[in-house]
PDB file of C-alpha atoms in Angstrom:
ATOM      1  CA  MET A   1      -9.522 129.386  57.817  1.00 44.00           C
ATOM      2  CA  ASP A   2      -7.570 130.274  54.563  1.00 53.00           C
ATOM      3  CA  ASN A   3      -9.160 128.298  52.307  1.00 68.00           C
ATOM      4  CA  TRP A   4     -12.704 128.417  53.371  1.00 73.00           C
ATOM      5  CA  ASP A   5     -14.187 129.411  50.165  1.00 79.00           C
ATOM      6  CA  GLU A   6     -12.472 126.270  48.147  1.00 84.00           C
ATOM      7  CA  ILE A   7     -14.171 124.121  50.374  1.00 83.00           C
ATOM      8  CA  ARG A   8     -17.781 125.685  50.277  1.00 84.00           C
ATOM      9  CA  THR A   9     -17.081 125.688  46.727  1.00 87.00           C
ATOM     10  CA  ALA A  10     -15.582 121.705  46.439  1.00 86.00           C
ATOM     11  CA  TYR A  11     -18.772 121.206  48.714  1.00 84.00           C
ATOM     12  CA  ASN A  12     -21.030 121.983  46.552  1.00 87.00           C
ATOM     13  CA  VAL A  13     -19.602 121.220  43.316  1.00 88.00           C
ATOM     14  CA  ALA A  14     -20.056 117.236  44.763  1.00 85.00           C
ATOM     15  CA  ARG A  15     -23.689 118.251  45.910  1.00 85.00           C
ATOM     16  CA  ILE A  16     -25.190 119.571  43.109  1.00 87.00           C
ATOM     17  CA  GLY A  17     -22.851 117.686  40.664  1.00 86.00           C
ATOM     18  CA  THR A  18     -22.048 120.245  37.997  1.00 89.00           C
ATOM     19  CA  VAL A  19     -19.678 123.434  37.631  1.00 88.00           C
ATOM     20  CA  SER A  20     -22.762 125.237  36.417  1.00 89.00           C
ATOM     21  CA  GLY A  21     -25.461 124.991  38.975  1.00 87.00           C
ATOM     22  CA  ALA A  22     -22.604 124.962  42.465  1.00 86.00           C
ATOM     23  CA  ALA A  23     -21.884 128.599  40.882  1.00 87.00           C
ATOM     24  CA  GLU A  24     -24.943 129.364  40.275  1.00 88.00           C
ATOM     25  CA  VAL A  25     -26.057 128.345  43.994  1.00 85.00           C
ATOM     26  CA  LEU A  26     -22.561 130.758  45.489  1.00 85.00           C
ATOM     27  CA  GLY A  27     -23.337 133.851  42.540  1.00 85.00           C
ATOM     28  CA  VAL A  28     -19.742 133.419  41.032  1.00 84.00           C
ATOM     29  CA  HIS A  29     -18.855 132.544  37.417  1.00 88.00           C
ATOM     30  CA  HIS A  30     -18.243 129.362  36.555  1.00 84.00           C
ATOM     31  CA  ALA A  31     -14.647 130.091  36.228  1.00 87.00           C
ATOM     32  CA  THR A  32     -14.084 130.907  39.555  1.00 88.00           C
ATOM     33  CA  VAL A  33     -15.815 127.112  40.419  1.00 88.00           C
ATOM     34  CA  ILE A  34     -12.669 125.687  38.823  1.00 89.00           C
ATOM     35  CA  ARG A  35     -10.145 127.699  39.725  1.00 89.00           C
ATOM     36  CA  HIS A  36     -11.224 126.911  43.633  1.00 89.00           C
ATOM     37  CA  ILE A  37     -10.964 123.100  42.812  1.00 89.00           C
ATOM     38  CA  ASP A  38      -8.238 123.137  41.034  1.00 89.00           C
ATOM     39  CA  ALA A  39      -6.042 125.092  43.888  1.00 88.00           C
ATOM     40  CA  LEU A  40      -7.942 122.660  46.432  1.00 87.00           C
ATOM     41  CA  GLU A  41      -7.018 119.503  45.193  1.00 87.00           C
ATOM     42  CA  GLU A  42      -3.502 120.772  44.264  1.00 88.00           C
ATOM     43  CA  ARG A  43      -2.772 122.390  47.940  1.00 86.00           C
ATOM     44  CA  LEU A  44      -4.267 118.960  49.071  1.00 86.00           C
ATOM     45  CA  GLY A  45      -2.212 116.805  46.720  1.00 88.00           C
ATOM     46  CA  VAL A  46      -5.298 114.787  45.749  1.00 88.00           C
ATOM     47  CA  LYS A  47      -7.442 114.922  43.286  1.00 89.00           C
ATOM     48  CA  LEU A  48     -10.918 114.980  45.066  1.00 87.00           C
ATOM     49  CA  PHE A  49     -13.407 114.213  41.640  1.00 87.00           C
ATOM     50  CA  GLN A  50     -13.118 112.345  38.546  1.00 88.00           C
ATOM     51  CA  ARG A  51     -14.382 115.277  35.347  1.00 87.00           C
ATOM     52  CA  HIS A  52     -17.102 113.541  32.967  1.00 82.00           C
ATOM     53  CA  ALA A  53     -19.179 114.783  30.706  1.00 78.00           C
ATOM     54  CA  ARG A  54     -22.514 115.246  32.413  1.00 79.00           C
ATOM     55  CA  GLY A  55     -20.467 116.823  35.554  1.00 83.00           C
ATOM     56  CA  TYR A  56     -18.293 116.041  38.220  1.00 87.00           C
ATOM     57  CA  THR A  57     -18.635 113.136  40.455  1.00 88.00           C
ATOM     58  CA  PRO A  58     -16.968 112.838  44.029  1.00 85.00           C
ATOM     59  CA  THR A  59     -13.516 110.384  44.735  1.00 88.00           C
ATOM     60  CA  GLU A  60     -12.815 109.190  47.936  1.00 86.00           C
ATOM     61  CA  ALA A  61     -11.049 111.597  48.692  1.00 84.00           C
ATOM     62  CA  GLY A  62     -13.484 113.604  47.659  1.00 80.00           C
ATOM     63  CA  GLU A  63     -16.348 111.964  49.938  1.00 85.00           C
ATOM     64  CA  ASP A  64     -14.738 113.044  52.333  1.00 84.00           C
ATOM     65  CA  LEU A  65     -14.335 116.037  51.877  1.00 80.00           C
ATOM     66  CA  LEU A  66     -18.152 116.170  51.409  1.00 79.00           C
ATOM     67  CA  ARG A  67     -19.002 114.584  54.993  1.00 81.00           C
ATOM     68  CA  VAL A  68     -16.542 117.634  57.255  1.00 79.00           C
ATOM     69  CA  ALA A  69     -18.264 119.769  55.227  1.00 75.00           C
ATOM     70  CA  GLN A  70     -21.732 118.755  55.315  1.00 76.00           C
ATOM     71  CA  ALA A  71     -21.239 118.392  59.124  1.00 74.00           C
ATOM     72  CA  THR A  72     -19.998 122.156  59.084  1.00 69.00           C
ATOM     73  CA  ASP A  73     -22.466 123.425  57.082  1.00 67.00           C
ATOM     74  CA  ASP A  74     -24.847 121.937  59.320  1.00 65.00           C
ATOM     75  CA  GLN A  75     -23.532 123.633  61.882  1.00 65.00           C
ATOM     76  CA  PHE A  76     -23.476 127.207  60.866  1.00 61.00           C
ATOM     77  CA  SER A  77     -27.078 126.363  60.046  1.00 61.00           C
ATOM     78  CA  GLN A  78     -27.746 125.435  64.059  1.00 62.00           C
ATOM     79  CA  LEU A  79     -25.713 128.807  64.689  1.00 55.00           C
ATOM     80  CA  ALA A  80     -27.685 130.978  62.365  1.00 56.00           C
ATOM     81  CA  GLY A  81     -31.644 129.539  63.262  1.00 57.00           C
ATOM     82  CA  ARG A  82     -30.420 130.140  67.397  1.00 55.00           C
ATOM     83  CA  ILE A  83     -28.996 133.878  66.213  1.00 53.00           C
ATOM     84  CA  LYS A  84     -32.122 134.700  64.791  1.00 55.00           C
ATOM     85  CA  GLY A  85     -33.725 134.521  68.508  1.00 50.00           C
ATOM     86  CA  ARG A  86     -30.946 136.897  70.089  1.00 51.00           C
ATOM     87  CA  GLY A  87     -31.172 140.389  70.443  1.00 52.00           C
ATOM     88  CA  ASN A  88     -33.256 142.486  73.186  1.00 59.00           C
ATOM     89  CA  ASP A  89     -36.028 143.239  71.078  1.00 72.00           C
ATOM     90  CA  VAL A  90     -39.319 141.268  71.258  1.00 85.00           C
ATOM     91  CA  SER A  91     -39.387 141.670  66.822  1.00 86.00           C
ATOM     92  CA  GLY A  92     -38.491 139.724  64.251  1.00 89.00           C
ATOM     93  CA  GLU A  93     -40.245 135.891  63.971  1.00 91.00           C
ATOM     94  CA  LEU A  94     -42.157 133.866  67.030  1.00 94.00           C
ATOM     95  CA  VAL A  95     -41.399 130.585  66.359  1.00 94.00           C
ATOM     96  CA  VAL A  96     -43.666 128.129  68.750  1.00 96.00           C
ATOM     97  CA  THR A  97     -44.501 124.455  67.837  1.00 95.00           C
ATOM     98  CA  THR A  98     -46.997 122.358  69.214  1.00 94.00           C
ATOM     99  CA  LEU A  99     -49.929 119.054  68.446  1.00 88.00           C
ATOM    100  CA  GLY A 100     -52.331 120.541  65.925  1.00 85.00           C
ATOM    101  CA  GLY A 101     -55.539 119.459  69.128  1.00 87.00           C
ATOM    102  CA  LEU A 102     -53.710 122.155  71.853  1.00 90.00           C
ATOM    103  CA  SER A 103     -54.195 125.142  69.133  1.00 91.00           C
ATOM    104  CA  HIS A 104     -57.642 126.195  70.730  1.00 88.00           C
ATOM    105  CA  LEU A 105     -55.423 126.847  73.479  1.00 91.00           C
ATOM    106  CA  LEU A 106     -52.462 128.826  72.283  1.00 95.00           C
ATOM    107  CA  VAL A 107     -53.260 130.886  68.864  1.00 95.00           C
ATOM    108  CA  PRO A 108     -55.604 133.216  71.095  1.00 94.00           C
ATOM    109  CA  VAL A 109     -52.617 133.823  73.613  1.00 96.00           C
ATOM    110  CA  LEU A 110     -50.130 133.924  70.056  1.00 97.00           C
ATOM    111  CA  ALA A 111     -52.847 136.493  68.470  1.00 97.00           C
ATOM    112  CA  ASP A 112     -52.144 139.168  71.660  1.00 96.00           C
ATOM    113  CA  PHE A 113     -49.319 138.892  72.027  1.00 96.00           C
ATOM    114  CA  GLN A 114     -49.065 139.904  68.469  1.00 96.00           C
ATOM    115  CA  LYS A 115     -51.295 142.727  69.572  1.00 95.00           C
ATOM    116  CA  GLU A 116     -49.068 143.728  72.428  1.00 94.00           C
ATOM    117  CA  HIS A 117     -45.754 143.376  70.554  1.00 95.00           C
ATOM    118  CA  PRO A 118     -46.901 144.083  66.534  1.00 94.00           C
ATOM    119  CA  GLU A 119     -43.042 144.041  65.085  1.00 93.00           C
ATOM    120  CA  ILE A 120     -44.131 140.006  65.771  1.00 94.00           C
ATOM    121  CA  VAL A 121     -44.790 138.038  62.806  1.00 94.00           C
ATOM    122  CA  VAL A 122     -45.973 134.412  64.361  1.00 95.00           C
ATOM    123  CA  ARG A 123     -45.066 131.225  62.776  1.00 95.00           C
ATOM    124  CA  PHE A 124     -47.345 128.267  65.084  1.00 96.00           C
ATOM    125  CA  LEU A 125     -46.057 124.695  63.335  1.00 94.00           C
ATOM    126  CA  THR A 126     -48.082 121.608  64.570  1.00 91.00           C
ATOM    127  CA  GLY A 127     -48.128 118.351  64.008  1.00 81.00           C
ATOM    128  CA  GLU A 128     -46.530 115.070  65.506  1.00 77.00           C
ATOM    129  CA  ARG A 129     -42.829 115.748  64.330  1.00 81.00           C
ATOM    130  CA  LEU A 130     -40.355 116.871  66.591  1.00 82.00           C
ATOM    131  CA  PHE A 131     -38.911 120.201  65.939  1.00 86.00           C
ATOM    132  CA  ARG A 132     -35.786 120.545  66.837  1.00 84.00           C
ATOM    133  CA  LEU A 133     -34.699 122.964  68.879  1.00 86.00           C
ATOM    134  CA  GLU A 134     -30.896 122.544  68.903  1.00 80.00           C
ATOM    135  CA  TYR A 135     -31.082 123.508  65.000  1.00 77.00           C
ATOM    136  CA  GLY A 136     -33.291 126.729  65.921  1.00 82.00           C
ATOM    137  CA  GLU A 137     -36.384 125.506  64.244  1.00 87.00           C
ATOM    138  CA  ALA A 138     -38.593 126.732  67.184  1.00 92.00           C
ATOM    139  CA  HIS A 139     -37.557 129.220  69.448  1.00 94.00           C
ATOM    140  CA  VAL A 140     -40.974 127.399  72.368  1.00 96.00           C
ATOM    141  CA  ALA A 141     -42.355 123.943  71.701  1.00 95.00           C
ATOM    142  CA  VAL A 142     -45.836 122.846  73.915  1.00 95.00           C
ATOM    143  CA  ARG A 143     -45.432 119.416  74.155  1.00 92.00           C
ATOM    144  CA  ALA A 144     -47.925 116.975  75.774  1.00 88.00           C
ATOM    145  CA  GLY A 145     -47.069 113.330  78.194  1.00 84.00           C
ATOM    146  CA  SER A 146     -43.883 112.290  79.804  1.00 84.00           C
ATOM    147  CA  PRO A 147     -41.434 115.674  80.809  1.00 86.00           C
ATOM    148  CA  PRO A 148     -38.987 115.948  76.883  1.00 86.00           C
ATOM    149  CA  ASP A 149     -35.367 115.140  77.622  1.00 85.00           C
ATOM    150  CA  GLN A 150     -33.756 115.765  75.053  1.00 82.00           C
ATOM    151  CA  PRO A 151     -30.135 117.520  75.777  1.00 81.00           C
ATOM    152  CA  ASP A 152     -29.415 121.110  76.122  1.00 85.00           C
ATOM    153  CA  ASN A 153     -33.580 122.282  76.205  1.00 91.00           C
ATOM    154  CA  VAL A 154     -34.783 123.966  79.070  1.00 93.00           C
ATOM    155  CA  VAL A 155     -38.372 122.014  80.232  1.00 94.00           C
ATOM    156  CA  GLN A 156     -41.042 123.576  82.350  1.00 95.00           C
ATOM    157  CA  PRO A 157     -44.229 122.248  83.570  1.00 93.00           C
ATOM    158  CA  PHE A 158     -46.616 124.037  82.375  1.00 94.00           C
ATOM    159  CA  HIS A 159     -50.366 123.059  82.758  1.00 92.00           C
ATOM    160  CA  LYS A 160     -52.280 119.719  83.532  1.00 90.00           C
ATOM    161  CA  GLN A 161     -55.543 119.468  81.017  1.00 89.00           C
ATOM    162  CA  ARG A 162     -57.952 118.160  82.978  1.00 91.00           C
ATOM    163  CA  ILE A 163     -59.931 115.956  79.976  1.00 94.00           C
ATOM    164  CA  THR A 164     -63.002 113.964  80.860  1.00 96.00           C
ATOM    165  CA  LEU A 165     -66.480 111.793  78.337  1.00 98.00           C
ATOM    166  CA  PHE A 166     -68.815 114.435  76.877  1.00 98.00           C
ATOM    167  CA  ALA A 167     -71.948 114.262  75.407  1.00 98.00           C
ATOM    168  CA  SER A 168     -73.795 116.379  73.338  1.00 98.00           C
ATOM    169  CA  GLU A 169     -76.935 117.450  74.675  1.00 97.00           C
ATOM    170  CA  ASP A 170     -78.675 116.439  71.287  1.00 96.00           C
ATOM    171  CA  TYR A 171     -77.313 113.188  71.854  1.00 98.00           C
ATOM    172  CA  ALA A 172     -78.335 113.281  76.074  1.00 97.00           C
ATOM    173  CA  GLU A 173     -82.060 113.960  74.402  1.00 97.00           C
ATOM    174  CA  LYS A 174     -81.759 111.107  72.301  1.00 96.00           C
ATOM    175  CA  ARG A 175     -79.854 107.802  73.663  1.00 96.00           C
ATOM    176  CA  GLY A 176     -79.619 109.356  77.180  1.00 97.00           C
ATOM    177  CA  LEU A 177     -76.327 109.346  79.380  1.00 97.00           C
ATOM    178  CA  PRO A 178     -74.464 106.203  80.987  1.00 96.00           C
ATOM    179  CA  SER A 179     -75.429 106.251  85.105  1.00 93.00           C
ATOM    180  CA  ASP A 180     -71.747 104.205  85.428  1.00 93.00           C
ATOM    181  CA  VAL A 181     -69.275 102.423  83.342  1.00 94.00           C
ATOM    182  CA  SER A 182     -71.634  99.164  83.676  1.00 94.00           C
ATOM    183  CA  ASP A 183     -73.988 101.388  81.172  1.00 95.00           C
ATOM    184  CA  TYR A 184     -71.021 102.310  78.016  1.00 96.00           C
ATOM    185  CA  HIS A 185     -71.933  98.993  75.792  1.00 95.00           C
ATOM    186  CA  LYS A 186     -75.513 100.749  75.422  1.00 96.00           C
ATOM    187  CA  HIS A 187     -73.758 103.668  74.272  1.00 97.00           C
ATOM    188  CA  SER A 188     -72.155 104.950  70.620  1.00 97.00           C
ATOM    189  CA  PHE A 189     -68.501 106.273  71.538  1.00 98.00           C
ATOM    190  CA  VAL A 190     -65.883 108.824  68.931  1.00 97.00           C
ATOM    191  CA  SER A 191     -62.478 108.127  69.503  1.00 95.00           C
ATOM    192  CA  ALA A 192     -59.280 109.015  67.972  1.00 91.00           C
ATOM    193  CA  ASP A 193     -58.093 106.318  64.544  1.00 92.00           C
ATOM    194  CA  ASP A 194     -55.483 105.285  66.168  1.00 88.00           C
ATOM    195  CA  PRO A 195     -55.405 100.961  68.088  1.00 85.00           C
ATOM    196  CA  LYS A 196     -52.170 102.467  69.575  1.00 83.00           C
ATOM    197  CA  SER A 197     -52.780 106.110  70.969  1.00 84.00           C
ATOM    198  CA  ARG A 198     -50.568 105.995  73.644  1.00 81.00           C
ATOM    199  CA  ALA A 199     -52.767 108.925  75.379  1.00 85.00           C
ATOM    200  CA  PRO A 200     -54.068 107.761  78.964  1.00 88.00           C
ATOM    201  CA  PHE A 201     -57.763 108.426  78.366  1.00 92.00           C
ATOM    202  CA  ALA A 202     -57.768 106.552  74.549  1.00 91.00           C
ATOM    203  CA  LYS A 203     -56.197 103.677  76.298  1.00 91.00           C
ATOM    204  CA  TRP A 204     -58.366 103.780  78.673  1.00 94.00           C
ATOM    205  CA  LEU A 205     -61.734 104.145  76.231  1.00 94.00           C
ATOM    206  CA  ARG A 206     -59.749 100.975  74.620  1.00 93.00           C
ATOM    207  CA  GLU A 207     -60.131  98.671  77.554  1.00 93.00           C
ATOM    208  CA  THR A 208     -63.067  99.689  78.895  1.00 95.00           C
ATOM    209  CA  VAL A 209     -65.758  99.974  75.887  1.00 95.00           C
ATOM    210  CA  PRO A 210     -66.460  97.334  73.414  1.00 95.00           C
ATOM    211  CA  GLU A 211     -65.088  98.104  70.059  1.00 93.00           C
ATOM    212  CA  SER A 212     -68.421  97.903  68.644  1.00 96.00           C
ATOM    213  CA  CYS A 213     -69.815 100.531  70.447  1.00 97.00           C
ATOM    214  CA  ILE A 214     -66.787 102.823  69.117  1.00 96.00           C
ATOM    215  CA  THR A 215     -69.026 104.111  65.550  1.00 97.00           C
ATOM    216  CA  PHE A 216     -66.881 107.248  64.668  1.00 97.00           C
ATOM    217  CA  ARG A 217     -63.324 106.886  64.449  1.00 96.00           C
ATOM    218  CA  THR A 218     -60.641 109.668  62.806  1.00 95.00           C
ATOM    219  CA  GLY A 219     -57.245 110.367  63.013  1.00 90.00           C
ATOM    220  CA  ASP A 220     -57.965 114.824  63.304  1.00 90.00           C
ATOM    221  CA  VAL A 221     -58.843 115.849  66.350  1.00 90.00           C
ATOM    222  CA  HIS A 222     -60.926 118.906  65.265  1.00 92.00           C
ATOM    223  CA  ALA A 223     -63.453 116.103  63.508  1.00 94.00           C
ATOM    224  CA  MET A 224     -63.021 113.949  67.462  1.00 95.00           C
ATOM    225  CA  ARG A 225     -64.949 117.437  68.714  1.00 95.00           C
ATOM    226  CA  ARG A 226     -66.729 118.468  65.790  1.00 96.00           C
ATOM    227  CA  ALA A 227     -67.761 114.827  65.800  1.00 97.00           C
ATOM    228  CA  ILE A 228     -68.831 114.913  69.841  1.00 98.00           C
ATOM    229  CA  ARG A 229     -69.999 118.343  69.570  1.00 97.00           C
ATOM    230  CA  GLU A 230     -72.754 116.526  65.963  1.00 97.00           C
ATOM    231  CA  GLY A 231     -74.113 113.993  68.454  1.00 97.00           C
ATOM    232  CA  ALA A 232     -72.209 111.296  67.169  1.00 98.00           C
ATOM    233  CA  GLY A 233     -71.057 109.449  70.368  1.00 98.00           C
ATOM    234  CA  ILE A 234     -69.763 110.439  73.840  1.00 98.00           C
ATOM    235  CA  GLY A 235     -66.185 111.571  73.305  1.00 97.00           C
ATOM    236  CA  PHE A 236     -63.446 112.642  75.736  1.00 97.00           C
ATOM    237  CA  MET A 237     -62.079 116.122  75.348  1.00 94.00           C
ATOM    238  CA  SER A 238     -60.426 119.165  77.733  1.00 93.00           C
ATOM    239  CA  ARG A 239     -62.592 121.008  80.008  1.00 93.00           C
ATOM    240  CA  LEU A 240     -61.228 123.779  78.335  1.00 91.00           C
ATOM    241  CA  GLN A 241     -62.569 123.057  75.256  1.00 91.00           C
ATOM    242  CA  ALA A 242     -65.877 121.453  75.450  1.00 95.00           C
ATOM    243  CA  ALA A 243     -66.288 125.311  77.225  1.00 92.00           C
ATOM    244  CA  GLU A 244     -65.176 127.002  74.170  1.00 90.00           C
ATOM    245  CA  ILE A 245     -67.351 124.534  72.166  1.00 94.00           C
ATOM    246  CA  GLY A 246     -70.467 124.623  74.830  1.00 95.00           C
ATOM    247  CA  GLY A 247     -73.463 122.932  74.045  1.00 96.00           C
ATOM    248  CA  LEU A 248     -71.743 119.476  75.628  1.00 98.00           C
ATOM    249  CA  ILE A 249     -72.458 118.063  78.827  1.00 97.00           C
ATOM    250  CA  GLU A 250     -69.977 115.947  81.156  1.00 97.00           C
ATOM    251  CA  VAL A 251     -70.067 112.573  81.197  1.00 97.00           C
ATOM    252  CA  THR A 252     -68.367 111.550  84.374  1.00 96.00           C
ATOM    253  CA  GLU A 253     -65.712 113.454  86.545  1.00 94.00           C
ATOM    254  CA  PRO A 254     -61.590 113.837  84.988  1.00 94.00           C
ATOM    255  CA  ARG A 255     -59.875 110.696  86.414  1.00 93.00           C
ATOM    256  CA  GLU A 256     -55.877 111.788  87.456  1.00 91.00           C
ATOM    257  CA  GLU A 257     -54.781 108.833  84.964  1.00 90.00           C
ATOM    258  CA  TRP A 258     -57.273 110.891  82.076  1.00 92.00           C
ATOM    259  CA  SER A 259     -54.859 114.410  82.515  1.00 88.00           C
ATOM    260  CA  ALA A 260     -52.692 115.246  80.657  1.00 81.00           C
ATOM    261  CA  PRO A 261     -49.360 117.240  81.489  1.00 89.00           C
ATOM    262  CA  LEU A 262     -48.072 120.013  78.992  1.00 94.00           C
ATOM    263  CA  TRP A 263     -44.587 120.934  79.105  1.00 95.00           C
ATOM    264  CA  LEU A 264     -42.847 124.371  77.903  1.00 96.00           C
ATOM    265  CA  VAL A 265     -40.154 123.237  76.064  1.00 95.00           C
ATOM    266  CA  THR A 266     -36.539 125.732  75.227  1.00 94.00           C
ATOM    267  CA  HIS A 267     -32.894 125.547  73.551  1.00 91.00           C
ATOM    268  CA  MET A 268     -30.197 126.695  76.220  1.00 88.00           C
ATOM    269  CA  ASP A 269     -29.056 128.955  73.870  1.00 85.00           C
ATOM    270  CA  LEU A 270     -32.434 130.942  73.282  1.00 87.00           C
ATOM    271  CA  HIS A 271     -34.178 130.279  76.857  1.00 90.00           C
ATOM    272  CA  ARG A 272     -33.128 133.897  77.941  1.00 88.00           C
ATOM    273  CA  THR A 273     -33.357 135.682  75.449  1.00 89.00           C
ATOM    274  CA  THR A 274     -35.986 138.957  75.973  1.00 91.00           C
ATOM    275  CA  LYS A 275     -38.488 137.976  72.918  1.00 93.00           C
ATOM    276  CA  VAL A 276     -38.507 133.966  74.510  1.00 94.00           C
ATOM    277  CA  GLN A 277     -38.876 135.263  77.589  1.00 94.00           C
ATOM    278  CA  SER A 278     -42.027 137.988  77.555  1.00 95.00           C
ATOM    279  CA  PHE A 279     -43.726 135.516  75.572  1.00 96.00           C
ATOM    280  CA  LEU A 280     -42.989 133.087  78.009  1.00 96.00           C
ATOM    281  CA  ALA A 281     -44.002 134.755  80.815  1.00 95.00           C
ATOM    282  CA  PHE A 282     -47.086 136.273  78.402  1.00 96.00           C
ATOM    283  CA  LEU A 283     -48.334 132.828  78.247  1.00 96.00           C
ATOM    284  CA  LYS A 284     -48.011 132.065  81.699  1.00 94.00           C
ATOM    285  CA  ASP A 285     -50.030 134.593  82.685  1.00 94.00           C
ATOM    286  CA  ARG A 286     -52.562 133.682  80.402  1.00 92.00           C
ATOM    287  CA  ALA A 287     -53.048 129.952  81.504  1.00 92.00           C
ATOM    288  CA  ARG A 288     -53.439 130.752  84.998  1.00 89.00           C
ATOM    289  CA  ALA A 289     -56.764 131.634  83.519  1.00 87.00           C
ATOM    290  CA  TRP A 290     -56.982 127.842  82.506  1.00 86.00           C
ATOM    291  CA  GLU A 291     -56.317 126.341  86.164  1.00 77.00           C
ATOM    292  CA  ASP A 292     -60.360 126.595  86.500  1.00 68.00           C
ATOM    293  CA  LEU A 293     -61.652 123.998  85.101  1.00 63.00           C
TER     294      LEU A 293
END
């Protein structure tokens, strides 16, 4: 496109509102910005901006140009994010995203993978937001619950966490343990502070245990595990997490409906890259040891 530089200049003027601001972002002289705008308006035969003392305001035609240029800029950013993950070397950034509650599983794996590939820079992103793989925001996502259904993603079953109720040894010594569900009303429970949580075990707890017995609530999964360990009450966690924490007693056998399936998600454009395939193979190998719990 012969006039792409002019369009990119106009886009930045419309986005920022001043010639000087656009010139700074583009790394050009302000006279170049003005020349690009004048040339583009002459070529199109329409005014793209209203000039005034405070800067430049897009006309209706300028707004149309801004929308097209914004879409083009987004597509370039998306392409750049995917290109970063390509290549034959296991080097550069490896961006992995998941829920914060799974950090105990993934951080040791990421640390060991980095030891084997010292040229890797790990970025481990956690939170409730779904990072957009199609925009190159992450190379690998580990997601829980129902199978992700975003288009253009490769989804693989990964691991099923066996989740059940645990109490600390200190809690058991002071309060005893329930023999079955009929005893639960005599005990204290630790739970997530989310009355609408879709986690099967959280829903079961809300429906089974009297609300007055849920005496410790938190929105932080790490705080919830620590509260169970400190004897604040009985609560849910995975067998693997309980084994790592230590000092906990399993209150009841895990139920299938409490289990939390995990999924590996990659974008189709990055799935076959050497870096992503190397990490996926490493992660799956390490996960085999988790199946015993």
